[in-house]
């Protein structure tokens, strides 16, 4: 059997240099305008997929998209976007996630309002797109279960689901960013799994922008407060939990949040 060819010292050094460059590029801070573009596009894509299943089912007739497919699709697209764009903006695409990172103390307060503005703009843009393409965007909305006490049950469910989702995000993210294999798989699969069992109650929104974007376009605000209060309460609970089990953010987490986790490399 032929001897295995071992890499030379130069090749090892080149590989280490490449990996370090990749990590620096992944973790370094980005200009705010780049972050806002990604948040706008990311939220637009998420809401188009999440609300699109209901709108397309209504448009096509016969419900060709099953409930299972309708809740797995948003999880899959979130997973893909974290892999692709997580290092660019953190890929919050959810005002509740931005709120949680800020509450954790690893996201700049001055960026909160710009993030929220573009997240809602992306969600409204998605609603307008679906309305233009297929009409009746209200068919893709989230509404509380229509039973006695349905709004309160939906509120509790949205708070619980958001607490679970944001806990996963905070514990797999690097600083204020959802980055890499752990975050992509964990967050994407959590979105899908929570929707699989809870969507009949509240739609499993966990995201004020996802719900209010189509609502604003359709001017149907049934139970809208559930999808603001629930995610905010859930995100706050998640921040409290991570504070109890992990304490305050350490230097490494704060450095990563500021984009200074790794040294710059010069050629």
Tab-separated table of C-alpha atoms in Angstrom:
chain	number	residue	atom	x	y	z
A	1	UNK	CA	0.000	0.000	0.000
A	2	UNK	CA	1.369	3.388	-0.946
A	3	UNK	CA	2.422	5.693	1.845
A	4	UNK	CA	-0.023	8.437	2.708
A	5	UNK	CA	1.211	11.786	1.457
A	6	UNK	CA	1.572	14.177	4.369
A	7	UNK	CA	1.012	17.901	3.866
A	8	UNK	CA	4.072	20.098	4.010
A	9	UNK	CA	4.597	22.747	6.668
A	10	UNK	CA	3.779	25.393	4.052
A	11	UNK	CA	0.492	23.664	3.205
A	12	UNK	CA	-0.456	23.404	6.891
A	13	UNK	CA	0.342	27.069	7.402
A	14	UNK	CA	-1.731	28.009	4.338
A	15	UNK	CA	-4.672	25.947	5.642
A	16	UNK	CA	-4.504	27.602	9.063
A	17	UNK	CA	-4.292	31.019	7.418
A	18	UNK	CA	-7.365	30.259	5.285
A	19	UNK	CA	-9.393	28.998	8.258
A	20	UNK	CA	-8.460	32.021	10.343
A	21	UNK	CA	-9.478	34.330	7.496
A	22	UNK	CA	-12.786	32.490	7.203
A	23	UNK	CA	-13.461	32.885	10.946
A	24	UNK	CA	-12.530	36.560	10.911
A	25	UNK	CA	-14.831	37.173	7.946
A	26	UNK	CA	-17.607	35.279	9.716
A	27	UNK	CA	-17.372	37.145	12.997
A	28	UNK	CA	-16.246	40.617	12.001
A	29	UNK	CA	-18.672	43.477	12.334
A	30	UNK	CA	-20.579	44.634	9.265
A	31	UNK	CA	-21.766	48.149	8.402
A	32	UNK	CA	-25.298	48.818	9.541
A	33	UNK	CA	-26.570	49.340	5.997
A	34	UNK	CA	-25.487	45.823	5.015
A	35	UNK	CA	-27.226	44.416	8.082
A	36	UNK	CA	-30.432	46.289	7.254
A	37	UNK	CA	-30.472	45.053	3.658
A	38	UNK	CA	-30.135	41.445	4.839
A	39	UNK	CA	-32.816	41.895	7.508
A	40	UNK	CA	-35.172	43.407	4.913
A	41	UNK	CA	-34.615	40.645	2.364
A	42	UNK	CA	-34.579	37.879	4.969
A	43	UNK	CA	-37.863	38.955	6.544
A	44	UNK	CA	-39.426	39.329	3.098
A	45	UNK	CA	-38.433	35.753	2.206
A	46	UNK	CA	-39.556	34.324	5.543
A	47	UNK	CA	-42.991	35.962	5.430
A	48	UNK	CA	-43.461	35.097	1.759
A	49	UNK	CA	-42.863	31.428	2.572
A	50	UNK	CA	-44.724	31.370	5.899
A	51	UNK	CA	-47.807	33.277	4.722
A	52	UNK	CA	-47.575	32.031	1.156
A	53	UNK	CA	-48.781	28.521	1.928
A	54	UNK	CA	-52.165	29.757	3.131
A	55	UNK	CA	-52.482	32.278	0.317
A	56	UNK	CA	-51.557	29.733	-2.363
A	57	UNK	CA	-53.886	27.110	-0.888
A	58	UNK	CA	-56.727	29.613	-1.083
A	59	UNK	CA	-55.768	30.660	-4.609
A	60	UNK	CA	-55.276	27.151	-6.016
A	61	UNK	CA	-58.164	25.512	-4.149
A	62	UNK	CA	-58.203	22.055	-2.674
A	63	UNK	CA	-55.459	22.778	-0.110
A	64	UNK	CA	-52.569	21.254	-2.101
A	65	UNK	CA	-50.090	22.380	0.584
A	66	UNK	CA	-50.538	20.290	3.729
A	67	UNK	CA	-50.289	21.739	7.221
A	68	UNK	CA	-47.095	19.729	7.741
A	69	UNK	CA	-45.495	21.238	4.654
A	70	UNK	CA	-46.722	24.697	5.611
A	71	UNK	CA	-44.905	24.624	8.969
A	72	UNK	CA	-41.766	22.815	7.801
A	73	UNK	CA	-41.164	25.257	4.930
A	74	UNK	CA	-40.479	28.311	7.162
A	75	UNK	CA	-38.109	26.258	9.305
A	76	UNK	CA	-36.243	25.075	6.231
A	77	UNK	CA	-35.902	28.561	4.769
A	78	UNK	CA	-34.706	29.946	8.123
A	79	UNK	CA	-32.076	27.204	8.263
A	80	UNK	CA	-30.882	27.997	4.739
A	81	UNK	CA	-30.723	31.741	5.361
A	82	UNK	CA	-28.734	31.342	8.598
A	83	UNK	CA	-26.149	29.343	6.687
A	84	UNK	CA	-26.030	31.909	3.900
A	85	UNK	CA	-26.519	35.244	5.656
A	86	UNK	CA	-26.132	34.690	9.391
A	87	UNK	CA	-22.660	36.259	9.474
A	88	UNK	CA	-23.870	39.368	7.641
A	89	UNK	CA	-26.598	40.684	9.949
A	90	UNK	CA	-27.206	38.056	12.604
A	91	UNK	CA	-30.331	37.165	10.629
A	92	UNK	CA	-32.804	38.113	13.341
A	93	UNK	CA	-35.696	38.580	10.843
A	94	UNK	CA	-37.919	38.782	13.903
A	95	UNK	CA	-38.469	41.801	16.188
A	96	UNK	CA	-38.733	39.444	19.183
A	97	UNK	CA	-35.239	38.092	18.497
A	98	UNK	CA	-33.808	41.610	18.224
A	99	UNK	CA	-35.556	42.435	21.506
A	100	UNK	CA	-34.030	39.351	23.133
A	101	UNK	CA	-30.467	40.058	21.999
A	102	UNK	CA	-30.872	43.630	23.264
A	103	UNK	CA	-32.240	42.401	26.580
A	104	UNK	CA	-29.275	40.059	26.826
A	105	UNK	CA	-27.032	43.095	26.488
A	106	UNK	CA	-25.202	41.950	23.362
A	107	UNK	CA	-26.938	44.060	20.731
A	108	UNK	CA	-26.493	47.840	20.361
A	109	UNK	CA	-29.546	49.810	21.428
A	110	UNK	CA	-28.993	52.269	18.577
A	111	UNK	CA	-29.606	49.487	16.037
A	112	UNK	CA	-32.901	48.245	17.489
A	113	UNK	CA	-35.268	50.707	15.795
A	114	UNK	CA	-33.578	50.411	12.353
A	115	UNK	CA	-33.781	46.614	12.597
A	116	UNK	CA	-37.454	46.733	13.560
A	117	UNK	CA	-38.251	49.172	10.761
A	118	UNK	CA	-36.723	47.007	8.030
A	119	UNK	CA	-38.162	43.803	9.512
A	120	UNK	CA	-41.681	45.197	9.337
A	121	UNK	CA	-40.965	46.719	5.933
A	122	UNK	CA	-39.875	43.314	4.650
A	123	UNK	CA	-42.987	41.669	6.109
A	124	UNK	CA	-45.305	44.282	4.590
A	125	UNK	CA	-43.471	43.923	1.277
A	126	UNK	CA	-44.087	40.187	1.380
A	127	UNK	CA	-47.778	40.800	2.074
A	128	UNK	CA	-48.007	43.199	-0.860
A	129	UNK	CA	-46.254	40.704	-3.118
A	130	UNK	CA	-48.630	37.883	-2.173
A	131	UNK	CA	-51.642	40.173	-2.565
A	132	UNK	CA	-50.449	41.257	-6.015
A	133	UNK	CA	-49.718	37.722	-7.154
A	134	UNK	CA	-52.601	35.736	-5.685
A	135	UNK	CA	-54.999	38.104	-3.905
A	136	UNK	CA	-56.644	37.626	-0.493
A	137	UNK	CA	-53.437	37.796	1.543
A	138	UNK	CA	-55.606	37.426	4.655
A	139	UNK	CA	-55.641	33.691	3.887
A	140	UNK	CA	-51.998	33.609	4.963
A	141	UNK	CA	-52.536	35.356	8.281
A	142	UNK	CA	-52.213	34.043	11.819
A	143	UNK	CA	-55.348	34.175	13.944
A	144	UNK	CA	-56.216	32.912	17.438
A	145	UNK	CA	-58.091	29.636	17.603
A	146	UNK	CA	-61.804	30.416	17.270
A	147	UNK	CA	-63.061	28.773	20.462
A	148	UNK	CA	-64.139	30.294	23.791
A	149	UNK	CA	-61.045	31.803	25.400
A	150	UNK	CA	-59.176	31.260	22.154
A	151	UNK	CA	-57.310	34.566	22.259
A	152	UNK	CA	-55.914	33.907	25.721
A	153	UNK	CA	-54.971	30.333	24.885
A	154	UNK	CA	-53.258	31.609	21.762
A	155	UNK	CA	-51.457	34.274	23.791
A	156	UNK	CA	-50.097	31.681	26.223
A	157	UNK	CA	-49.065	29.437	23.339
A	158	UNK	CA	-47.280	32.251	21.474
A	159	UNK	CA	-45.426	33.222	24.645
A	160	UNK	CA	-44.394	29.615	25.295
A	161	UNK	CA	-43.321	28.926	21.725
A	162	UNK	CA	-41.338	32.165	21.522
A	163	UNK	CA	-39.631	31.438	24.840
A	164	UNK	CA	-38.518	28.050	23.498
A	165	UNK	CA	-37.382	29.433	20.144
A	166	UNK	CA	-35.502	32.413	21.582
A	167	UNK	CA	-33.846	30.204	24.217
A	168	UNK	CA	-32.502	28.034	21.415
A	169	UNK	CA	-31.321	31.099	19.486
A	170	UNK	CA	-29.587	32.693	22.476
A	171	UNK	CA	-27.811	29.474	23.395
A	172	UNK	CA	-26.573	28.644	19.894
A	173	UNK	CA	-25.768	32.148	18.621
A	174	UNK	CA	-22.386	33.818	18.688
A	175	UNK	CA	-22.902	37.152	20.386
A	176	UNK	CA	-25.882	38.744	18.691
A	177	UNK	CA	-25.666	36.571	15.580
A	178	UNK	CA	-27.151	33.247	14.546
A	179	UNK	CA	-24.129	31.670	12.855
A	180	UNK	CA	-23.041	28.241	11.711
A	181	UNK	CA	-24.191	24.648	11.753
A	182	UNK	CA	-25.446	24.608	15.340
A	183	UNK	CA	-27.588	27.713	15.006
A	184	UNK	CA	-28.927	26.863	11.546
A	185	UNK	CA	-29.986	23.312	12.368
A	186	UNK	CA	-31.229	24.094	15.876
A	187	UNK	CA	-33.204	27.216	14.987
A	188	UNK	CA	-34.627	25.927	11.696
A	189	UNK	CA	-35.734	22.623	13.172
A	190	UNK	CA	-37.225	24.356	16.220
A	191	UNK	CA	-39.357	26.617	14.011
A	192	UNK	CA	-40.641	23.563	12.158
A	193	UNK	CA	-41.199	21.359	15.209
A	194	UNK	CA	-43.055	24.020	17.195
A	195	UNK	CA	-45.300	24.665	14.210
A	196	UNK	CA	-46.055	20.963	13.808
A	197	UNK	CA	-47.808	20.690	17.151
A	198	UNK	CA	-48.940	24.246	17.906
A	199	UNK	CA	-50.005	25.827	14.625
A	200	UNK	CA	-53.702	24.846	15.040
A	201	UNK	CA	-53.884	27.010	18.175
A	202	UNK	CA	-52.232	30.271	17.164
A	203	UNK	CA	-50.526	29.639	13.851
A	204	UNK	CA	-47.167	29.329	15.655
A	205	UNK	CA	-46.060	32.757	14.494
A	206	UNK	CA	-43.505	33.606	17.211
A	207	UNK	CA	-42.796	36.713	15.153
A	208	UNK	CA	-44.752	40.013	15.244
A	209	UNK	CA	-43.552	40.987	11.770
A	210	UNK	CA	-44.656	37.680	10.231
A	211	UNK	CA	-48.201	38.239	11.509
A	212	UNK	CA	-48.616	41.999	11.277
A	213	UNK	CA	-47.142	42.317	7.773
A	214	UNK	CA	-49.973	40.410	6.059
A	215	UNK	CA	-52.478	41.884	8.552
A	216	UNK	CA	-51.548	45.431	7.543
A	217	UNK	CA	-51.930	44.629	3.845
A	218	UNK	CA	-55.247	42.825	4.334
A	219	UNK	CA	-56.461	45.318	7.008
A	220	UNK	CA	-57.630	42.300	9.046
A	221	UNK	CA	-56.306	42.738	12.576
A	222	UNK	CA	-58.135	39.882	14.298
A	223	UNK	CA	-56.293	39.101	17.533
A	224	UNK	CA	-53.295	41.206	16.489
A	225	UNK	CA	-52.322	41.934	20.098
A	226	UNK	CA	-51.703	38.244	20.718
A	227	UNK	CA	-48.851	38.318	18.201
A	228	UNK	CA	-47.224	41.343	19.781
A	229	UNK	CA	-47.654	40.553	23.474
A	230	UNK	CA	-46.989	36.809	23.163
A	231	UNK	CA	-43.578	37.026	21.448
A	232	UNK	CA	-42.455	39.914	23.682
A	233	UNK	CA	-43.380	37.992	26.835
A	234	UNK	CA	-41.759	34.835	25.507
A	235	UNK	CA	-38.545	36.632	24.526
A	236	UNK	CA	-38.338	38.249	27.964
A	237	UNK	CA	-38.763	34.854	29.629
A	238	UNK	CA	-35.966	33.412	27.466
A	239	UNK	CA	-33.625	36.262	28.419
A	240	UNK	CA	-34.383	35.708	32.112
A	241	UNK	CA	-33.731	31.971	31.778
A	242	UNK	CA	-30.380	32.381	30.013
A	243	UNK	CA	-29.391	34.983	32.604
A	244	UNK	CA	-30.151	32.532	35.406
A	245	UNK	CA	-28.319	29.570	33.895
A	246	UNK	CA	-25.398	31.376	32.218
A	247	UNK	CA	-25.142	34.643	34.076
A	248	UNK	CA	-24.233	37.924	32.457
A	249	UNK	CA	-22.573	37.895	29.046
A	250	UNK	CA	-18.849	37.214	29.335
A	251	UNK	CA	-16.085	39.042	27.564
A	252	UNK	CA	-16.038	36.547	24.709
A	253	UNK	CA	-19.762	36.933	24.072
A	254	UNK	CA	-19.551	40.699	24.234
A	255	UNK	CA	-16.506	40.725	21.958
A	256	UNK	CA	-18.285	38.558	19.423
A	257	UNK	CA	-21.303	40.836	19.603
A	258	UNK	CA	-19.076	43.786	18.810
A	259	UNK	CA	-17.247	41.973	16.019
A	260	UNK	CA	-13.939	41.845	17.895
A	261	UNK	CA	-13.823	38.152	18.751
A	262	UNK	CA	-10.882	37.433	16.473
A	263	UNK	CA	-7.899	39.517	15.477
A	264	UNK	CA	-7.677	40.992	12.038
A	265	UNK	CA	-5.210	39.279	9.697
A	266	UNK	CA	-2.934	41.211	7.423
A	267	UNK	CA	-1.258	39.760	4.384
